[in-house]
Short mmCIF file of C-alpha atoms in Angstrom, two decimals:
data_model
loop_
_atom_site.label_atom_id
_atom_site.label_comp_id
_atom_site.label_asym_id
_atom_site.label_seq_id
_atom_site.Cartn_x
_atom_site.Cartn_y
_atom_site.Cartn_z
CA MET A 1 92.66 84.85 121.44
CA GLY A 2 91.04 85.77 124.70
CA ASP A 3 87.51 86.69 125.65
CA ASP A 4 85.37 89.79 125.77
CA GLU A 5 86.42 90.98 129.20
CA THR A 6 87.26 94.65 129.44
CA ALA A 7 90.11 94.39 131.96
CA TYR A 8 93.61 93.20 131.04
CA ASN A 9 97.01 93.50 132.64
CA TYR A 10 98.14 95.76 129.79
CA VAL A 11 96.18 97.53 127.08
CA ILE A 12 98.26 98.53 124.04
CA VAL A 13 96.78 101.25 121.86
CA GLY A 14 98.20 100.75 118.37
CA GLY A 15 99.20 97.45 116.79
CA GLY A 16 102.06 99.03 114.88
CA THR A 17 105.81 98.59 114.95
CA ALA A 18 106.23 99.10 118.70
CA GLY A 19 102.87 97.66 119.70
CA CYS A 20 103.61 94.32 118.05
CA VAL A 21 106.93 94.02 119.89
CA LEU A 22 105.36 94.83 123.25
CA ALA A 23 102.43 92.46 122.72
CA ALA A 24 104.75 89.59 121.88
CA ARG A 25 107.18 90.25 124.71
CA LEU A 26 104.62 90.85 127.47
CA THR A 27 102.59 87.75 126.58
CA GLU A 28 105.68 85.57 126.95
CA ASP A 29 104.45 85.44 130.54
CA PRO A 30 101.37 83.18 130.24
CA ASP A 31 99.80 84.88 133.25
CA CYS A 32 100.04 88.34 131.64
CA ARG A 33 96.86 89.27 129.76
CA VAL A 34 97.36 91.79 126.98
CA CYS A 35 94.86 93.51 124.70
CA VAL A 36 96.00 95.25 121.50
CA VAL A 37 93.71 97.89 120.01
CA GLU A 38 94.38 98.44 116.29
CA GLY A 39 92.41 100.80 114.08
CA GLY A 40 93.00 98.81 110.92
CA PRO A 41 92.56 95.23 109.73
CA SER A 42 94.87 92.25 110.10
CA ASP A 43 97.72 91.74 107.66
CA VAL A 44 97.58 87.95 107.99
CA GLY A 45 97.31 86.43 104.53
CA ASP A 46 96.96 89.83 102.84
CA GLU A 47 99.34 89.73 99.89
CA LYS A 48 98.81 93.42 99.19
CA ILE A 49 100.50 94.07 102.53
CA LEU A 50 102.89 91.16 102.81
CA ARG A 51 104.53 91.59 99.40
CA LEU A 52 107.15 94.27 99.98
CA ARG A 53 107.36 95.61 96.44
CA ASN A 54 103.68 96.57 96.58
CA TRP A 55 104.42 99.28 99.18
CA ILE A 56 103.89 102.18 96.80
CA ASN A 57 100.34 101.02 96.05
CA LEU A 58 99.49 101.21 99.76
CA LEU A 59 99.96 104.98 99.82
CA ASP A 60 96.62 106.82 99.78
CA SER A 61 94.75 103.50 99.94
CA GLU A 62 92.30 101.94 102.38
CA TYR A 63 95.35 101.09 104.51
CA ASP A 64 96.38 104.74 104.86
CA TYR A 65 95.09 107.39 107.27
CA GLY A 66 96.44 110.02 104.85
CA TYR A 67 97.27 113.06 106.95
CA THR A 68 97.90 116.39 105.25
CA THR A 69 99.90 119.46 106.25
CA VAL A 70 98.95 123.07 106.75
CA GLU A 71 100.38 125.58 104.28
CA GLN A 72 104.17 125.33 104.05
CA PRO A 73 105.43 128.72 102.81
CA ARG A 74 108.96 127.43 102.23
CA GLY A 75 108.12 123.86 101.33
CA ASN A 76 105.54 121.73 99.58
CA SER A 77 102.03 122.08 101.01
CA HIS A 78 100.66 119.09 99.08
CA ILE A 79 102.44 116.26 100.89
CA LEU A 80 100.29 113.34 101.97
CA HIS A 81 101.74 112.01 105.21
CA SER A 82 100.89 108.34 104.99
CA ARG A 83 100.26 106.57 108.30
CA ALA A 84 99.42 102.90 108.20
CA ARG A 85 95.98 101.58 109.04
CA VAL A 86 96.82 97.88 109.41
CA LEU A 87 98.33 95.46 111.90
CA GLY A 88 102.08 96.01 111.90
CA GLY A 89 101.64 99.73 111.41
CA CYS A 90 104.19 101.42 109.21
CA SER A 91 106.35 98.27 109.16
CA SER A 92 103.46 96.80 107.13
CA HIS A 93 103.37 99.85 104.90
CA ASN A 94 106.89 101.14 104.32
CA THR A 95 109.96 99.96 102.40
CA LEU A 96 111.45 98.24 105.47
CA ILE A 97 114.83 99.92 105.06
CA SER A 98 116.54 98.89 108.28
CA PHE A 99 119.39 100.81 109.89
CA LEU A 100 120.65 100.55 113.42
CA PRO A 101 120.81 104.07 114.84
CA LEU A 102 124.29 105.51 114.85
CA PRO A 103 125.90 105.58 118.32
CA GLU A 104 125.99 109.38 118.31
CA ASP A 105 122.23 109.48 117.68
CA MET A 106 121.56 107.62 120.92
CA ASP A 107 124.25 109.37 122.93
CA GLU A 108 122.63 112.65 121.88
CA TRP A 109 119.38 111.49 123.47
CA ALA A 110 121.16 110.68 126.72
CA ALA A 111 122.93 114.05 126.70
CA LEU A 112 119.54 115.75 126.37
CA GLY A 113 118.29 114.09 129.55
CA ALA A 114 117.08 110.67 128.38
CA ALA A 115 119.15 108.76 130.92
CA GLY A 116 119.54 105.09 130.05
CA TRP A 117 119.09 105.64 126.30
CA ASP A 118 122.77 105.93 125.41
CA ALA A 119 124.26 103.77 122.67
CA ALA A 120 125.93 101.38 125.10
CA THR A 121 122.54 100.58 126.61
CA VAL A 122 120.29 100.60 123.56
CA LEU A 123 122.34 99.11 120.72
CA PRO A 124 122.83 95.67 122.32
CA TYR A 125 119.09 95.14 121.94
CA ARG A 126 119.83 94.44 118.28
CA ASP A 127 120.48 90.86 119.38
CA ARG A 128 116.85 90.55 120.46
CA LEU A 129 115.25 91.72 117.21
CA GLN A 130 113.15 89.00 115.62
CA ASN A 131 112.90 90.58 112.19
CA ARG A 132 115.05 89.11 109.44
CA ILE A 133 117.25 92.07 108.48
CA VAL A 134 119.64 91.44 105.59
CA PRO A 135 121.28 93.39 102.76
CA VAL A 136 119.27 93.39 99.53
CA ALA A 137 119.65 89.95 97.99
CA GLU A 138 121.77 89.54 94.89
CA GLN A 139 118.75 88.47 92.84
CA ASP A 140 117.11 91.83 93.65
CA ARG A 141 120.11 93.98 92.75
CA ASN A 142 119.02 95.73 89.58
CA PRO A 143 121.83 96.48 87.10
CA ILE A 144 121.11 100.22 87.12
CA ALA A 145 121.21 100.30 90.92
CA LYS A 146 124.55 98.50 90.80
CA ASP A 147 125.81 101.11 88.36
CA PHE A 148 124.57 103.89 90.64
CA VAL A 149 126.66 102.41 93.45
CA THR A 150 129.72 102.18 91.20
CA ALA A 151 129.27 105.71 89.84
CA ALA A 152 128.76 107.27 93.26
CA ALA A 153 131.84 105.59 94.68
CA SER A 154 133.89 106.76 91.68
CA ALA A 155 132.54 110.32 91.55
CA LEU A 156 132.62 111.05 95.26
CA GLY A 157 135.40 108.84 96.60
CA VAL A 158 133.19 107.19 99.20
CA PRO A 159 133.48 103.51 100.14
CA VAL A 160 131.09 100.86 98.91
CA VAL A 161 129.37 99.51 102.01
CA GLU A 162 128.33 95.86 101.92
CA ASP A 163 126.31 96.00 105.16
CA PHE A 164 125.36 99.36 106.66
CA ASN A 165 124.60 97.64 109.98
CA ALA A 166 128.02 96.03 110.36
CA ARG A 167 129.60 99.14 111.88
CA PRO A 168 128.92 102.89 112.19
CA PHE A 169 129.65 104.93 109.07
CA ALA A 170 130.29 108.56 108.17
CA ASP A 171 129.78 108.08 104.45
CA GLY A 172 129.34 105.34 101.91
CA VAL A 173 127.19 103.97 99.12
CA GLY A 174 125.60 100.59 98.72
CA PHE A 175 122.51 98.47 98.84
CA PHE A 176 120.36 98.91 101.92
CA SER A 177 119.54 96.29 104.49
CA LEU A 178 115.86 95.38 104.50
CA ALA A 179 113.60 93.48 106.87
CA TYR A 180 112.41 90.95 104.33
CA GLU A 181 112.54 87.44 102.95
CA ALA A 182 113.94 87.72 99.44
CA GLU A 183 112.33 84.45 98.42
CA GLY A 184 108.81 85.56 97.61
CA ASN A 185 109.57 89.23 98.39
CA LYS A 186 107.87 88.89 101.79
CA ARG A 187 107.95 91.44 104.59
CA SER A 188 109.60 90.69 107.89
CA SER A 189 107.55 93.41 109.52
CA ALA A 190 106.90 93.79 113.24
CA SER A 191 103.62 91.93 112.86
CA VAL A 192 105.11 89.12 110.77
CA ALA A 193 108.18 88.71 112.98
CA TYR A 194 106.64 89.24 116.41
CA LEU A 195 102.88 88.69 116.34
CA HIS A 196 102.10 86.12 113.66
CA PRO A 197 103.94 83.33 115.50
CA VAL A 198 102.04 83.97 118.76
CA LEU A 199 98.51 84.81 117.63
CA ASP A 200 97.22 81.65 119.29
CA ARG A 201 98.37 82.68 122.76
CA PRO A 202 95.28 82.59 124.99
CA ASN A 203 96.51 85.62 126.92
CA LEU A 204 96.61 87.84 123.79
CA THR A 205 93.50 89.66 122.60
CA LEU A 206 93.44 91.63 119.34
CA LYS A 207 90.73 94.19 118.76
CA LEU A 208 91.02 95.11 115.08
CA GLU A 209 89.16 97.87 113.24
CA THR A 210 88.84 99.49 116.66
CA TRP A 211 89.55 103.18 117.26
CA ALA A 212 90.71 104.58 120.61
CA HIS A 213 89.34 108.07 121.17
CA GLU A 214 89.81 108.96 124.85
CA VAL A 215 91.98 107.97 127.79
CA VAL A 216 90.15 108.24 131.11
CA PRO A 217 91.10 107.60 134.75
CA ASP A 218 90.15 104.49 136.67
CA GLY A 219 88.56 104.61 140.11
CA ASP A 220 91.90 105.40 141.72
CA GLY A 221 92.69 108.24 139.33
CA ARG A 222 95.27 106.26 137.34
CA MET A 223 95.13 106.92 133.58
CA THR A 224 94.69 103.29 132.67
CA CYS A 225 91.33 103.22 130.87
CA VAL A 226 90.67 103.90 127.20
CA ARG A 227 87.39 104.36 125.40
CA VAL A 228 87.26 102.61 122.05
CA ARG A 229 84.80 102.33 119.19
CA SER A 230 84.58 99.20 117.05
CA ALA A 231 83.78 99.11 113.34
CA ASP A 232 80.06 98.61 114.05
CA GLY A 233 79.98 101.68 116.29
CA THR A 234 79.92 99.82 119.59
CA GLU A 235 81.70 101.73 122.34
CA THR A 236 83.64 99.99 125.11
CA THR A 237 85.95 101.01 127.90
CA LEU A 238 89.07 98.87 128.28
CA ARG A 239 91.00 98.95 131.54
CA ALA A 240 94.65 98.12 132.13
CA GLU A 241 95.24 96.70 135.59
CA ARG A 242 98.94 97.50 135.33
CA GLU A 243 99.58 100.09 132.63
CA LEU A 244 98.11 101.61 129.50
CA LEU A 245 100.65 101.71 126.64
CA LEU A 246 100.20 104.22 123.83
CA CYS A 247 101.85 102.99 120.64
CA ALA A 248 99.73 104.79 118.05
CA GLY A 249 102.58 106.71 116.41
CA ALA A 250 103.88 110.25 116.34
CA ILE A 251 100.59 111.69 115.10
CA ASP A 252 97.90 109.61 116.75
CA THR A 253 99.52 109.23 120.18
CA PRO A 254 99.68 112.99 120.89
CA ARG A 255 96.29 113.35 119.22
CA LEU A 256 94.80 110.84 121.67
CA LEU A 257 96.50 112.51 124.63
CA MET A 258 95.16 115.91 123.67
CA LEU A 259 91.64 114.57 123.08
CA SER A 260 91.92 113.17 126.62
CA GLY A 261 92.85 116.53 128.16
CA ILE A 262 96.58 115.86 128.33
CA GLY A 263 98.59 118.55 126.58
CA PRO A 264 98.89 122.34 126.29
CA ALA A 265 96.21 123.50 128.73
CA ASP A 266 95.29 126.79 127.05
CA GLN A 267 94.85 125.14 123.65
CA LEU A 268 92.70 122.40 125.12
CA ARG A 269 90.48 124.82 127.03
CA GLU A 270 89.86 126.80 123.85
CA LEU A 271 88.47 123.63 122.30
CA GLY A 272 86.29 122.88 125.31
CA ILE A 273 88.37 119.90 126.41
CA LYS A 274 88.67 119.34 130.16
CA VAL A 275 92.34 119.60 131.14
CA ARG A 276 93.65 116.59 133.04
CA ALA A 277 97.35 117.45 132.77
CA ASP A 278 99.03 120.59 131.47
CA LEU A 279 101.86 119.19 129.35
CA PRO A 280 102.90 121.89 126.86
CA GLY A 281 105.22 119.56 124.96
CA VAL A 282 102.46 117.30 123.62
CA GLY A 283 102.35 117.85 119.87
CA GLU A 284 105.48 120.01 119.81
CA ASN A 285 108.91 118.93 118.47
CA LEU A 286 107.41 117.48 115.27
CA LEU A 287 110.36 116.02 113.35
CA ASP A 288 110.77 114.52 109.89
CA HIS A 289 113.29 113.61 107.22
CA PRO A 290 112.48 115.95 104.31
CA GLU A 291 113.81 115.12 100.87
CA SER A 292 113.73 116.49 97.35
CA VAL A 293 113.93 114.75 93.99
CA ILE A 294 115.82 114.94 90.71
CA ILE A 295 114.57 112.80 87.80
CA TRP A 296 116.17 111.35 84.68
CA GLU A 297 114.53 109.62 81.76
CA THR A 298 116.13 106.38 80.68
CA ASP A 299 116.45 105.13 77.12
CA GLY A 300 113.91 102.43 77.71
CA PRO A 301 112.47 100.09 80.31
CA LEU A 302 114.81 98.91 83.03
CA PRO A 303 115.43 95.30 84.03
CA PRO A 304 112.54 94.24 86.26
CA ASN A 305 114.30 92.81 89.29
CA SER A 306 114.14 94.76 92.55
CA ALA A 307 113.26 94.33 96.21
CA MET A 308 111.18 97.51 96.50
CA ASP A 309 112.39 99.93 93.76
CA SER A 310 114.58 101.99 96.12
CA ASP A 311 117.18 99.42 97.02
CA ALA A 312 120.39 101.47 97.15
CA GLY A 313 121.48 104.68 98.77
CA LEU A 314 124.29 107.09 99.46
CA PHE A 315 125.52 108.90 102.57
CA LEU A 316 127.90 111.85 102.65
CA ARG A 317 129.55 113.84 105.39
CA ARG A 318 129.92 117.32 103.91
CA ASP A 319 131.06 119.04 107.11
CA PRO A 320 134.22 117.41 108.48
CA ASP A 321 133.84 119.45 111.69
CA GLY A 322 130.31 118.20 112.26
CA GLY A 323 131.27 114.92 113.87
CA PRO A 324 131.33 111.37 112.49
CA ARG A 325 127.74 111.19 111.26
CA PRO A 326 126.69 111.78 107.63
CA ASP A 327 124.74 114.97 106.93
CA LEU A 328 123.35 114.16 103.48
CA MET A 329 121.52 111.03 102.36
CA PHE A 330 120.12 109.80 99.05
CA HIS A 331 117.71 107.11 98.05
CA PHE A 332 118.11 105.89 94.46
CA TYR A 333 114.74 105.02 92.93
CA GLN A 334 114.43 102.73 89.93
CA VAL A 335 111.13 104.44 89.13
CA PRO A 336 110.52 108.12 88.28
CA PHE A 337 108.87 109.44 91.45
CA SER A 338 107.18 112.38 89.76
CA VAL A 339 104.04 113.09 91.83
CA ASN A 340 105.43 116.44 92.98
CA THR A 341 107.24 117.47 89.79
CA GLU A 342 104.20 116.90 87.57
CA ARG A 343 102.23 119.29 89.78
CA LEU A 344 104.70 122.00 88.73
CA GLY A 345 104.33 121.20 85.05
CA TYR A 346 107.28 118.90 84.51
CA PRO A 347 106.51 116.05 82.12
CA ALA A 348 105.79 112.54 83.24
CA VAL A 349 108.17 109.92 81.90
CA GLU A 350 107.37 106.29 81.30
CA HIS A 351 110.84 105.01 82.05
CA GLY A 352 113.21 106.72 84.41
CA VAL A 353 115.07 106.91 87.69
CA CYS A 354 115.49 109.50 90.40
CA MET A 355 117.64 110.42 93.34
CA THR A 356 116.12 111.92 96.47
CA PRO A 357 118.54 114.04 98.51
CA ASN A 358 117.45 113.85 102.12
CA VAL A 359 118.21 115.93 105.24
CA PRO A 360 119.27 113.37 107.89
CA ARG A 361 118.99 115.65 110.93
CA ALA A 362 116.77 118.50 109.84
CA ARG A 363 116.97 121.62 111.98
CA SER A 364 113.48 122.82 111.07
CA VAL A 365 111.09 121.65 113.77
CA GLY A 366 107.30 121.75 113.57
CA ARG A 367 104.26 121.09 115.71
CA MET A 368 100.82 119.53 115.56
CA TRP A 369 97.57 120.45 117.27
CA LEU A 370 93.89 119.61 117.41
CA ARG A 371 91.51 121.50 115.15
CA SER A 372 88.56 120.59 117.35
CA ALA A 373 87.45 118.30 120.16
CA ASP A 374 85.89 115.92 117.61
CA PRO A 375 87.95 112.69 117.58
CA ALA A 376 87.01 112.16 113.93
CA GLU A 377 88.61 115.41 112.75
CA LYS A 378 92.20 115.04 111.66
CA PRO A 379 94.76 117.16 113.49
CA ALA A 380 96.72 120.01 111.96
CA LEU A 381 100.32 119.20 111.08
CA ASP A 382 102.87 121.96 110.50
CA PHE A 383 106.32 120.55 109.83
CA GLN A 384 107.72 124.06 109.17
CA TYR A 385 109.91 122.65 106.43
CA PHE A 386 113.01 124.68 105.52
CA THR A 387 112.43 127.36 108.14
CA ASP A 388 115.56 126.86 110.27
CA PRO A 389 117.19 130.28 110.61
CA ASP A 390 120.64 129.18 109.43
CA GLY A 391 119.32 127.67 106.20
CA HIS A 392 120.93 124.31 106.93
CA ASP A 393 118.07 122.21 105.57
CA GLU A 394 117.74 124.25 102.39
CA LYS A 395 121.50 124.14 101.76
CA THR A 396 121.51 120.37 102.28
CA ILE A 397 118.93 119.97 99.50
CA VAL A 398 120.82 122.31 97.14
CA ASP A 399 124.08 120.47 97.75
CA GLY A 400 122.27 117.18 97.26
CA LEU A 401 120.90 118.15 93.86
CA LYS A 402 124.40 119.16 92.76
CA VAL A 403 125.92 115.93 94.05
CA ALA A 404 123.21 113.91 92.30
CA ARG A 405 124.21 115.49 89.00
CA GLU A 406 127.85 114.58 89.64
CA VAL A 407 126.88 110.95 90.14
CA ALA A 408 124.58 110.94 87.10
CA ALA A 409 127.38 112.32 84.91
CA THR A 410 129.70 109.48 85.91
CA PRO A 411 129.87 106.13 84.10
CA PRO A 412 128.50 103.54 84.21
CA LEU A 413 125.29 105.23 85.43
CA ARG A 414 125.64 107.96 82.80
CA ASP A 415 125.23 105.41 80.02
CA TRP A 416 121.68 104.59 81.13
CA LEU A 417 120.38 108.15 81.21
CA LYS A 418 118.74 109.93 78.28
CA ARG A 419 118.04 113.36 79.81
CA GLU A 420 117.41 115.16 83.06
CA VAL A 421 113.68 115.80 83.27
CA ALA A 422 113.34 117.71 86.52
CA PRO A 423 114.53 120.28 87.29
CA GLY A 424 116.37 120.16 83.96
CA PRO A 425 119.98 121.06 83.17
CA ASP A 426 119.24 124.80 82.83
CA VAL A 427 118.42 125.11 86.53
CA THR A 428 121.86 125.69 88.00
CA SER A 429 122.01 128.61 90.44
CA ASP A 430 121.72 127.97 94.16
CA ALA A 431 118.62 130.17 94.31
CA ALA A 432 116.91 128.30 91.47
CA LEU A 433 117.86 124.91 92.84
CA SER A 434 116.56 125.91 96.25
CA GLU A 435 113.25 127.13 94.84
CA TYR A 436 112.79 123.93 92.85
CA GLY A 437 114.09 121.64 95.56
CA ARG A 438 111.77 123.03 98.23
CA ARG A 439 108.66 123.15 96.01
CA VAL A 440 108.98 119.48 95.02
CA ALA A 441 110.13 118.37 98.46
CA HIS A 442 108.55 115.30 99.96
CA THR A 443 108.69 113.29 103.14
CA VAL A 444 110.32 109.96 103.85
CA TYR A 445 107.29 109.31 106.09
CA HIS A 446 109.22 109.60 109.35
CA PRO A 447 107.22 111.87 111.67
CA ALA A 448 108.59 111.69 115.20
CA GLY A 449 109.24 113.54 118.42
CA THR A 450 105.80 114.81 119.43
CA CYS A 451 105.88 113.30 122.95
CA LYS A 452 109.59 113.52 123.53
CA MET A 453 111.29 112.10 126.58
CA GLY A 454 113.77 114.08 128.62
CA GLY A 455 115.01 115.06 132.04
CA ASP A 456 113.14 116.71 134.88
CA ASP A 457 114.67 120.06 133.92
CA ASP A 458 113.08 120.06 130.45
CA PRO A 459 109.62 121.66 130.63
CA MET A 460 108.79 120.40 127.13
CA ALA A 461 109.59 116.76 127.88
CA VAL A 462 106.32 114.81 127.87
CA LEU A 463 107.90 111.56 129.03
CA ASP A 464 110.50 110.67 131.62
CA PRO A 465 113.30 108.28 130.60
CA GLN A 466 111.12 105.33 131.68
CA LEU A 467 108.61 106.52 129.03
CA ARG A 468 106.02 107.43 131.66
CA VAL A 469 103.80 110.41 130.90
CA ARG A 470 104.85 113.11 133.35
CA GLY A 471 102.48 113.87 136.18
CA LEU A 472 100.24 110.91 135.48
CA ASP A 473 100.17 107.38 136.80
CA GLY A 474 99.69 104.21 134.79
CA ILE A 475 100.39 105.41 131.24
CA ARG A 476 103.47 105.19 129.01
CA VAL A 477 104.25 106.00 125.38
CA VAL A 478 106.26 103.67 123.16
CA ASP A 479 106.58 104.77 119.52
CA ALA A 480 108.49 107.35 117.46
CA SER A 481 106.84 110.20 119.31
CA LEU A 482 109.26 109.55 122.20
CA PHE A 483 112.30 110.62 120.12
CA PRO A 484 114.00 113.74 121.55
CA THR A 485 115.84 114.20 118.24
CA MET A 486 115.65 112.49 114.87
CA PRO A 487 118.11 109.65 114.22
CA THR A 488 120.31 110.20 111.18
CA ILE A 489 118.92 107.15 109.42
CA ASN A 490 115.56 105.57 108.63
CA PRO A 491 114.10 105.16 112.13
CA MET A 492 112.11 101.91 112.07
CA VAL A 493 114.82 99.85 113.80
CA THR A 494 115.20 102.58 116.42
CA VAL A 495 111.49 102.11 117.20
CA LEU A 496 111.98 98.34 117.43
CA LEU A 497 114.92 98.81 119.81
CA ALA A 498 112.91 101.28 121.89
CA ALA A 499 110.06 98.77 122.16
CA GLU A 500 112.40 95.97 123.21
CA ARG A 501 113.87 98.24 125.87
CA ALA A 502 110.39 99.33 126.96
CA ALA A 503 109.46 95.68 127.47
CA ASP A 504 112.38 95.39 129.87
CA LEU A 505 111.35 98.56 131.68
CA LEU A 506 107.83 97.21 132.05
CA ARG A 507 109.02 93.85 133.33
CA GLY A 508 111.38 95.51 135.78
CA ALA A 509 114.50 94.21 134.09
CA ASN A 510 117.74 96.14 134.06
CA GLY A 511 118.03 96.15 130.26
CA GLY A 512 121.18 95.67 128.25
CA GLY A 513 119.85 93.34 125.56
CA ARG A 514 120.72 90.10 127.31
#
């Protein structure tokens, strides 16, 4: 897979969801030499990674960087923000729920100055995606999840959606689409779909268990060199003859930029970091999909079949004047996700289910920053959960808990449930539901936005619409940190589409998904 030379046409920092796409696409040209730097191990042949239903056991494991948050006065300060330490990145680590972004999500980006990222341009790239994305297979459709779908449709009057990717939707309930092979419960992650088939390309070099800790200029002042440290402590400088591509994710990409002197100048100077570019937006605009949880005990063990224990979901549009996109989402878990409720003294249950009301486009926006100039010290993350001045996010959770109870009280789901465990039926006022809902809130592991792209008139835009870091030559960012705003839905496919488009931008193509 290449040799030990330190110069390549492209160096990709991060072998995650976007990095795998770029590596595969750029090495289609046999004369294009690409090096991928990945901090974790390979996923090839690793059943712990490749078996989708094992995802929950990857959290807080050797495959997890495990970032924490600073104190969250209006939320839960104990959330572990899992970020994958393995080839394939979070597509090797998550549940692989796969939604095309809604057209309005992309058109919103374009309206905010990301020219060329409108729905008409981006969505046709779906035809290029190599992942196998299909609705949950019939064999994996657990009877209680089926009854959740039936009950939600009956209680709320929303349609049952057979394929959420068939057309845009404002509301609906159904089984998700997943990037997986149902036979064997195998992931169709970015690494499986894009990299595994091409690992023998002689123009592709993988440097695994290798950590990038500083971007530095080449002899011409272009920011195309990166200093890396291998597992044995050996330090090397890799140079990109064309461009350096940062694909390390919404936490580690801005972290690397700031460690390299690219970011808010005053903050960097305070840490003793030499400023190479004053970009105040690096680390700002930290986005997420917060969610809460409501848990029921079931009368006994559930049937065992499932794709990944959260196979079905619900979308609602509560505000008819808010446009065609849903503004409340649920995941339905066939396991009692009680890590946050037990901390508050609620009992653990052996057999149960839960619903997790989720804020699709949260209005609370956070930031991240370096604690020191030491590359080994984890950055500070402040998502500022539930701090939006209008209380939109908090109200979404309160409404969601109420809606969840409506669904749970409706047959046939009602017939499975023994009792509500958390917060319990006595918690009914909006104030009490808000207090509970915020204290047990969690993340759907979707940090984004920390190197957002935008127009020349946006002083906080880190990237231009070609994903180039402003004011610097030779360096682009391709991962969820580029998001100006959070897509309504689970964002993995949006990252895949962005990477496919980025490959066209790099190759000088005009785009369009042809």
